Tab-separated table of C-alpha atoms in Angstrom:
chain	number	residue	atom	x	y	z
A	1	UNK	CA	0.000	0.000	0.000
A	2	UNK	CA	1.496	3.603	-0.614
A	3	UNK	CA	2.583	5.054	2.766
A	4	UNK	CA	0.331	7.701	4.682
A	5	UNK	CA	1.273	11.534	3.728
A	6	UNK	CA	-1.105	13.028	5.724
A	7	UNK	CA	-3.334	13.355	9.179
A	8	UNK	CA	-6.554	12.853	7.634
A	9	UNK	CA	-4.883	9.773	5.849
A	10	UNK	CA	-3.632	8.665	8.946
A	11	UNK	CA	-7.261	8.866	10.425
A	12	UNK	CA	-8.659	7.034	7.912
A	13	UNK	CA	-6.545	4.420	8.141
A	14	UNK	CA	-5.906	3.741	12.146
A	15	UNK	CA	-10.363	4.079	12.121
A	16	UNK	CA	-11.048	1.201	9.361
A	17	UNK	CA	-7.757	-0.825	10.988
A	18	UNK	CA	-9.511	-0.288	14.714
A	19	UNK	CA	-12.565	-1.712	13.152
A	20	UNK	CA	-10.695	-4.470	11.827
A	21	UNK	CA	-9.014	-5.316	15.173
A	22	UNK	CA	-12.469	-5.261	17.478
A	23	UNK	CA	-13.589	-7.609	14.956
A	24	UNK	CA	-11.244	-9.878	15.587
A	25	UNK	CA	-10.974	-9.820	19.185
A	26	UNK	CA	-14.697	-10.410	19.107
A	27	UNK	CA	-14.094	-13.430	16.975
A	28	UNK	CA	-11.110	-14.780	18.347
A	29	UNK	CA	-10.594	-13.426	21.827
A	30	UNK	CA	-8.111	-16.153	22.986
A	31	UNK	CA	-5.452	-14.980	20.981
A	32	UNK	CA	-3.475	-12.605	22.643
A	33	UNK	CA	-1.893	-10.661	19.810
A	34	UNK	CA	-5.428	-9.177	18.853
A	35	UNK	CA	-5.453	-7.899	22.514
A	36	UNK	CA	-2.432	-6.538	22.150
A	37	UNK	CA	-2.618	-4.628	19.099
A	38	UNK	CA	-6.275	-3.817	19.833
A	39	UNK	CA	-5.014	-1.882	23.052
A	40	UNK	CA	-2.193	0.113	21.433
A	41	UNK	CA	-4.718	1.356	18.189
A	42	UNK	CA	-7.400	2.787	20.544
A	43	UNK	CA	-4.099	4.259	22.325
A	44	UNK	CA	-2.634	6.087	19.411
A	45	UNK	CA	-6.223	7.155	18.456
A	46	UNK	CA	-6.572	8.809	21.749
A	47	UNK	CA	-3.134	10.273	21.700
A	48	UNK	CA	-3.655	11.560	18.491
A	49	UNK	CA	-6.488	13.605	19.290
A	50	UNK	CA	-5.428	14.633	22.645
A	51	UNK	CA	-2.206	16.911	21.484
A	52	UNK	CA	-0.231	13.660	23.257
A	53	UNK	CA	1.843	13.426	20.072
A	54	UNK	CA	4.962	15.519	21.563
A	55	UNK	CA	5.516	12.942	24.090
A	56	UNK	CA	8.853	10.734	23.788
A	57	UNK	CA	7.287	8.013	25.943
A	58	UNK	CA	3.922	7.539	24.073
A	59	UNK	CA	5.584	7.646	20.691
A	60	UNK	CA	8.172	4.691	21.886
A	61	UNK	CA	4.788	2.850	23.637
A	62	UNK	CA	3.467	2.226	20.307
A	63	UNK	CA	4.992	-0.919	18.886
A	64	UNK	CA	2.373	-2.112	16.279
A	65	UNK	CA	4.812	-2.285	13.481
A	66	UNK	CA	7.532	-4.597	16.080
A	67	UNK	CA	4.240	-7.078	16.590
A	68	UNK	CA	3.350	-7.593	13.057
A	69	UNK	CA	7.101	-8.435	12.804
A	70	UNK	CA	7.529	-10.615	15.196
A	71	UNK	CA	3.918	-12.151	15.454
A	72	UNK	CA	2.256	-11.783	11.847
A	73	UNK	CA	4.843	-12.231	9.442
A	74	UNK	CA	5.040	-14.176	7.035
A	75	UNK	CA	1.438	-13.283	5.856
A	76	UNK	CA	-0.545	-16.258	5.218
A	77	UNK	CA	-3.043	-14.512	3.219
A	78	UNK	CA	-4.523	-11.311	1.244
A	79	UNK	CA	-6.236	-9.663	4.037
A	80	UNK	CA	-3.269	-10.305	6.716
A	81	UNK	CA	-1.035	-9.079	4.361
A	82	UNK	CA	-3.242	-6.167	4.526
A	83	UNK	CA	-3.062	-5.245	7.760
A	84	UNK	CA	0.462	-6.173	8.464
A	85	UNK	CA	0.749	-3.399	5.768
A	86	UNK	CA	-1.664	-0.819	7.722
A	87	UNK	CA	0.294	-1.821	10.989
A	88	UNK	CA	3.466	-0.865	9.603
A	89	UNK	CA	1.923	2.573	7.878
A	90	UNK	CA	0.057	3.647	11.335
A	91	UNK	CA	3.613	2.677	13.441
A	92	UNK	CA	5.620	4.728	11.125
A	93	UNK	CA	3.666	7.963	10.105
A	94	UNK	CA	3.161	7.847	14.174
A	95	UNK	CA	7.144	8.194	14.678
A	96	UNK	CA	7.484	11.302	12.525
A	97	UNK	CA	3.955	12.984	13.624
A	98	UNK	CA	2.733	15.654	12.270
A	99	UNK	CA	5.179	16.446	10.184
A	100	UNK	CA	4.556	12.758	8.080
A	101	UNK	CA	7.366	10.528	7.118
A	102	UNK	CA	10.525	12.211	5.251
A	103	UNK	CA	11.072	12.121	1.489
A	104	UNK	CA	13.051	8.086	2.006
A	105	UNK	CA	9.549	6.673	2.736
A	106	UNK	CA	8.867	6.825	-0.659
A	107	UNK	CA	10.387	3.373	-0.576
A	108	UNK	CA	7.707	0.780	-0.565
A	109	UNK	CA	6.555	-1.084	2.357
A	110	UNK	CA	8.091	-4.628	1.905
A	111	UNK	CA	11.172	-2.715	1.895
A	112	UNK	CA	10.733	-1.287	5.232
A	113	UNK	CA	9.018	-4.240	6.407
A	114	UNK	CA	12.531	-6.208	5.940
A	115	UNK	CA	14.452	-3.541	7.527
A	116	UNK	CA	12.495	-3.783	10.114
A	117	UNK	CA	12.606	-7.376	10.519
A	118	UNK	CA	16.542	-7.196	10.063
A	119	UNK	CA	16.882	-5.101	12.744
A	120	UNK	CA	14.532	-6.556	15.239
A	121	UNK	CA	16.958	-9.791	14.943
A	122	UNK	CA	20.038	-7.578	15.421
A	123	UNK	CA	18.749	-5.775	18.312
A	124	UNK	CA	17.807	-9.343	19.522
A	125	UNK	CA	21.342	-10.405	19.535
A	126	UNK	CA	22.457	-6.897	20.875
A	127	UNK	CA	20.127	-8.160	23.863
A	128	UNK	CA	21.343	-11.751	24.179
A	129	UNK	CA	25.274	-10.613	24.353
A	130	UNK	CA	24.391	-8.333	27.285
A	131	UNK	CA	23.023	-10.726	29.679
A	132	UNK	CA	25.543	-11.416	31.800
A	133	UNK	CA	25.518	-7.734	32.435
A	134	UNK	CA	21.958	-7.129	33.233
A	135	UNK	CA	18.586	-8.404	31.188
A	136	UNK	CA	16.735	-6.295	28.921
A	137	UNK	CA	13.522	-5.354	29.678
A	138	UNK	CA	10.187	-3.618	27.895
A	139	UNK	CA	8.622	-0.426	29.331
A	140	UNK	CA	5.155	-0.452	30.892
A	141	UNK	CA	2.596	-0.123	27.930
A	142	UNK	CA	0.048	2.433	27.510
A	143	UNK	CA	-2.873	2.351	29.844
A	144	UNK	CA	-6.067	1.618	28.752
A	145	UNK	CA	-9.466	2.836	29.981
A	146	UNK	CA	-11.592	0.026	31.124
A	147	UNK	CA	-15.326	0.427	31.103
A	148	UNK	CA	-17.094	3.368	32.131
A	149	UNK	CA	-16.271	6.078	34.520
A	150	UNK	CA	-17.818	7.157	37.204
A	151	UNK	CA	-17.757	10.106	39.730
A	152	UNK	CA	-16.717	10.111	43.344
A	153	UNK	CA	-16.598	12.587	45.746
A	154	UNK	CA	-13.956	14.861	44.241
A	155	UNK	CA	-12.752	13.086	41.450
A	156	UNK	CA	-13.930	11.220	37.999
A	157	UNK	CA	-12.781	6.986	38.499
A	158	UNK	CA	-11.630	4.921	35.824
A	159	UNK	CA	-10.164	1.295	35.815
A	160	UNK	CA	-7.480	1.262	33.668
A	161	UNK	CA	-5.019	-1.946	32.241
A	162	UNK	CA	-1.131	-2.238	31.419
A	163	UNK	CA	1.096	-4.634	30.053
A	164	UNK	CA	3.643	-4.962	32.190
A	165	UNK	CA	7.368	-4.898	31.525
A	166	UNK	CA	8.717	-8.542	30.410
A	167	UNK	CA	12.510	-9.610	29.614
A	168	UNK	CA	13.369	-9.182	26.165
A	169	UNK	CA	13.832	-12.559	24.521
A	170	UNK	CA	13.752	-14.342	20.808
A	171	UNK	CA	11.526	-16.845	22.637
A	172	UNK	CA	9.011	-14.420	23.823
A	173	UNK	CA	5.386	-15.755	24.251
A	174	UNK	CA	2.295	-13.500	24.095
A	175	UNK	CA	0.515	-15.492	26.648
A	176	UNK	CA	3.267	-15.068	29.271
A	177	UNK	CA	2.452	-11.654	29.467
A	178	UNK	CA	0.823	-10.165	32.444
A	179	UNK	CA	-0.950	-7.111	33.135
A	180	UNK	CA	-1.192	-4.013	35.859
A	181	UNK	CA	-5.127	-2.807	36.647
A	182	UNK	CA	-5.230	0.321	37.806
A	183	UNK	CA	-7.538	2.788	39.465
A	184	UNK	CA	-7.114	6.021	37.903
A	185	UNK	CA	-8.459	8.761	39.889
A	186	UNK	CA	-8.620	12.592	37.630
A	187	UNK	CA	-9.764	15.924	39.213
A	188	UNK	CA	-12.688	17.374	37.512
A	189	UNK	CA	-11.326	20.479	37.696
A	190	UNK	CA	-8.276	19.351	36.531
A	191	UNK	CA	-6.103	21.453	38.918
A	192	UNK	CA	-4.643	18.656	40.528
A	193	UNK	CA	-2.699	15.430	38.626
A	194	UNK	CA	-3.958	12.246	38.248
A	195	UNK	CA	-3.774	9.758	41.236
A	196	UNK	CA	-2.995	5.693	40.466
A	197	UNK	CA	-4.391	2.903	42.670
A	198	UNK	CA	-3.233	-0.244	41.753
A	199	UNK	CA	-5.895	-2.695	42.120
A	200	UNK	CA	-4.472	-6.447	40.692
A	201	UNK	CA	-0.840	-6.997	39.058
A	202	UNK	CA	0.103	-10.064	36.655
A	203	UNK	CA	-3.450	-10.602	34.891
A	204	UNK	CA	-3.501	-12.914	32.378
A	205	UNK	CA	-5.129	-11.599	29.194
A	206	UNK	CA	-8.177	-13.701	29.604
A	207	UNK	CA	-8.893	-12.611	32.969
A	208	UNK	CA	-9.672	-8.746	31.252
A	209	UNK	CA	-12.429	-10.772	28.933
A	210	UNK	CA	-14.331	-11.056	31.899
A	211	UNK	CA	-16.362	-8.093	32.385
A	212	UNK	CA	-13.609	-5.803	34.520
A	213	UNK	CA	-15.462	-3.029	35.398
A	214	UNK	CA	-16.452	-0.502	38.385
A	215	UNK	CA	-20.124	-1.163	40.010
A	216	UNK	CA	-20.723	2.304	41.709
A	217	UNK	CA	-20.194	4.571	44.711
A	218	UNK	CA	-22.039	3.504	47.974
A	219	UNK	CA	-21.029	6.753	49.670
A	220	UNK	CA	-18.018	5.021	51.461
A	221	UNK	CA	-16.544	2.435	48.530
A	222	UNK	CA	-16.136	2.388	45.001
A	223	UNK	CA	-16.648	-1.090	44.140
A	224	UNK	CA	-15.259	-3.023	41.560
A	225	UNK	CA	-15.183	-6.504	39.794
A	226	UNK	CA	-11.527	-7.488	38.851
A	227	UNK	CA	-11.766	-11.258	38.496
A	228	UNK	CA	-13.054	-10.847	41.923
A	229	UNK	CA	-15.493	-8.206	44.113
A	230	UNK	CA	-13.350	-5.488	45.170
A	231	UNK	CA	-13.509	-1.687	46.760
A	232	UNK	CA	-11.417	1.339	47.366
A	233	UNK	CA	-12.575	2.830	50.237
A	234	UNK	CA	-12.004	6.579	49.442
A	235	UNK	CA	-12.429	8.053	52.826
A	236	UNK	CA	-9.953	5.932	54.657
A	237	UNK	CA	-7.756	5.358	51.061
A	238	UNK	CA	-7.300	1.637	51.621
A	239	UNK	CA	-8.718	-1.460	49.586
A	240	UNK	CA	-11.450	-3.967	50.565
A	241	UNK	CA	-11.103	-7.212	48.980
A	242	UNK	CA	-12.893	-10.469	49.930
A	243	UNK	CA	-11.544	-11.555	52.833
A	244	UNK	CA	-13.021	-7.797	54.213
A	245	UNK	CA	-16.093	-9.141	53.229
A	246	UNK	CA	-16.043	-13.089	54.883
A	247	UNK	CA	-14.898	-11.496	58.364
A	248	UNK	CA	-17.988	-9.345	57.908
A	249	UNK	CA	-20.217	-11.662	57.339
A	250	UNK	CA	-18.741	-15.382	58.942
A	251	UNK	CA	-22.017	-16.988	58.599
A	252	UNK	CA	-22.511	-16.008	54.421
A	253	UNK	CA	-19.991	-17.761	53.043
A	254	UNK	CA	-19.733	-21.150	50.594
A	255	UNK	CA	-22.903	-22.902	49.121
A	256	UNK	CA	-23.536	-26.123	47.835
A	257	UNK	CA	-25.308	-27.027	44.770
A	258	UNK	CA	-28.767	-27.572	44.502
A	259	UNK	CA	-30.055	-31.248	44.100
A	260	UNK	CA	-31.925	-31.441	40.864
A	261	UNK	CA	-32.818	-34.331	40.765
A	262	UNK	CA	-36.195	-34.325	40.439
A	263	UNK	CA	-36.559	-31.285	38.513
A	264	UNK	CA	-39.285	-32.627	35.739
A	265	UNK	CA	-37.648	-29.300	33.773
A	266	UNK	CA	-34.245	-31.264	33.445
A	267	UNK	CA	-33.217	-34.094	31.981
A	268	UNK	CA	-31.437	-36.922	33.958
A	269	UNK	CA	-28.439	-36.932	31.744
A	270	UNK	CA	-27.242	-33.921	32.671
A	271	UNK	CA	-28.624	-33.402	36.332
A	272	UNK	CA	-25.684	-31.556	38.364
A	273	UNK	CA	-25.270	-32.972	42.107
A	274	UNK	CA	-21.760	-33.525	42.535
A	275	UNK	CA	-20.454	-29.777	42.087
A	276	UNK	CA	-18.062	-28.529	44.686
A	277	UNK	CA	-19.441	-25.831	46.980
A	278	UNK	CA	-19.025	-21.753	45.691
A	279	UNK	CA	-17.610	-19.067	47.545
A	280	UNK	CA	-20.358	-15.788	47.748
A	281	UNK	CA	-17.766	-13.743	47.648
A	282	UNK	CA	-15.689	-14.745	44.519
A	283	UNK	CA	-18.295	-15.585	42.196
A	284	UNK	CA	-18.977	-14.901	38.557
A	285	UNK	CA	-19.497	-10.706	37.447
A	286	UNK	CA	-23.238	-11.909	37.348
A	287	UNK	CA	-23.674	-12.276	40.638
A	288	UNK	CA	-22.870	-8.520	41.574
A	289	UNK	CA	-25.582	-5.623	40.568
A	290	UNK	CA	-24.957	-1.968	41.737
A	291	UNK	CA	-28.392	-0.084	43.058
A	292	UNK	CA	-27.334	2.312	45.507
A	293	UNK	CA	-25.427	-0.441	47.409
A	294	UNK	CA	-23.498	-3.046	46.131
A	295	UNK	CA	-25.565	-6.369	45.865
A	296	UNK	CA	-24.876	-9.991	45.988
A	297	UNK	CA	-26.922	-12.590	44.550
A	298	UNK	CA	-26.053	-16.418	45.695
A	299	UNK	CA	-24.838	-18.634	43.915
A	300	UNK	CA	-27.664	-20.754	43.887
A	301	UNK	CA	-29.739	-17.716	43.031
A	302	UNK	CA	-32.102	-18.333	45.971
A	303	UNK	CA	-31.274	-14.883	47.287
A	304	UNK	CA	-29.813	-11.462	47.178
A	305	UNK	CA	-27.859	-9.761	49.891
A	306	UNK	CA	-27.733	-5.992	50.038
A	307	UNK	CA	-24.111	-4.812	51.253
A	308	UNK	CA	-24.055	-2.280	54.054
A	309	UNK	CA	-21.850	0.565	53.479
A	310	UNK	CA	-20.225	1.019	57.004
A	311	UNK	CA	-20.391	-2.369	58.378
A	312	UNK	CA	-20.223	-4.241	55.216
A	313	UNK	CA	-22.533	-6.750	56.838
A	314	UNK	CA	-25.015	-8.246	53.812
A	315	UNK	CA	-28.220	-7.987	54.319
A	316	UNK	CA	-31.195	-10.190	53.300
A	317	UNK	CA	-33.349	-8.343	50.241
């Protein structure tokens, strides 16, 4: 494809590719590499419009054009070819914003696509001859906003996710990587900068798939799910996790399945009776609603336990 001379070029381009992407984490949402590059496009589309483009750090966050390198090439196919192609236009035109590329990326794309190969294999070796001096490590990538805000007394909340710095290596494996959620915490007024709580380090990529999100403010705690039922409690700035919650509450704590047997609804060849007991408090993102108070349905969705906000005792509905 001819290399992107312009913003509105660039636009177009990092919008359809974006498209592309969320389609194919929709489709394919084990693979980690559509994760990955997913998280860096919606990061250089925010950046782009929010006059980040003068920062050092977020142009050297963006490594789209290193991934399709290392993960995507040799293209298998038309359309992968494709957006290897739009992967390496976005990651370059993105280097020399907003000026565009100088006059040498007239060159075509393969071309640039083997130099960049070339050198990601000498900067490999580079790595592996200086190990017995120290080992090489990424920077933290670029954080990205998790679900929707919401407002707290004297700020604006927003979970936010990382990937977290791994060791440089040849052998490098996508699902290794691990990943830093965050609490961001932004003044409305914006006089004052933004605060970071972190809330879980090393998740796995799959454990983000699973609706991550903040429930609401009770007036004491913002709660969140992050694998597991979480708050921050803002006026004493310290976390509540579940263990918080089963000292509150000692009597409220695993239960069993229901026998259904002789439910007339279910068949017999697949009647459940031998399922191990289930903790209330680390349940499935289902099981937690937000109305004022955070609220816990059981397990065996026989009942729902409203969570008070000073003595975080549940209480029958």
């Amino acid at each position: 494809m001819a290399e992107i001379t312009n913003i509105s070029e660039f636009t177009g381009v990092l919008d359809a590719t974006i498209a592309e992407l969320d389609a194919l984490v929709g489709s394919e949402p084990d693979y980690p590499v559509w994760r990955i590059l997913q998280q860096q496009l919606h990061a250089l589309r925010d950046w782009s419009k929010n006059n980040a483009t003068q920062d050092p750090n977020k142009r050297n966050a963006i490594t789209i054009g290193l991934i399709a390198a290392r993960e995507l090439e040799p293209a298998k196919n038309a359309w992968m070819q494709d957006l290897i192609d739009h992967l390496h236009a976005l990651n370059y035109f993105w280097r020399y914003w907003p000026s565009g590329p100088p006059a040498i990326a007239a060159r075509s794309w393969n071309g640039f696509r083997q130099i960049a190969v070339a050198v990601l294999i000498l900067v490999a070796l580079a790595a592996g001859s200086l190990v017995a001096f120290r080992v090489a490590r990424t920077e933290e990538g670029p954080a990205i906003t998790l679900g929707k805000s919401v407002l707290i007394p004297g700020a604006t909340a927003t979970l936010t996710s990382a990937l977290e710095p791994y060791t440089i290596s040849l052998n490098h494996r996508p699902e290794t990587e691990r990943y830093l959620i965050q609490l961001r915490l932004t003044d409305p007024g914006h006089h004052q900068p933004d605060r970071l709580v972190d809330i879980a380090k090393h998740m796995q990529v799959n454990d983000l798939r699973f609706d991550v999100r903040l429930l609401g403010d009770d007036g004491s705690r913002l709660w969140f799910y992050v694998g597991r039922v979480g708050a921050w409690d803002y006026r004493h700035d310290r976390l509540v996790d579940a263990d918080d919650l089963r000292r509150a509450n000692p009597t409220l704590a695993t239960f069993k399945p229901k026998d259904n047997r002789g439910d007339p609804l279910i068949s017999p060849a697949v009647t459940r009776i031998d399922q191990t007991a289930r903790d209330i408090w680390s349940g499935e993102s289902r099981l937690y609603q937000f109305n004022g108070r955070l609220e816990v349905t059981t397990p065996d969705y026989a009942g729902t336990y409203a969570i008070d906000p000073e003595t975080l005792r549940a209480e029958l509905k």
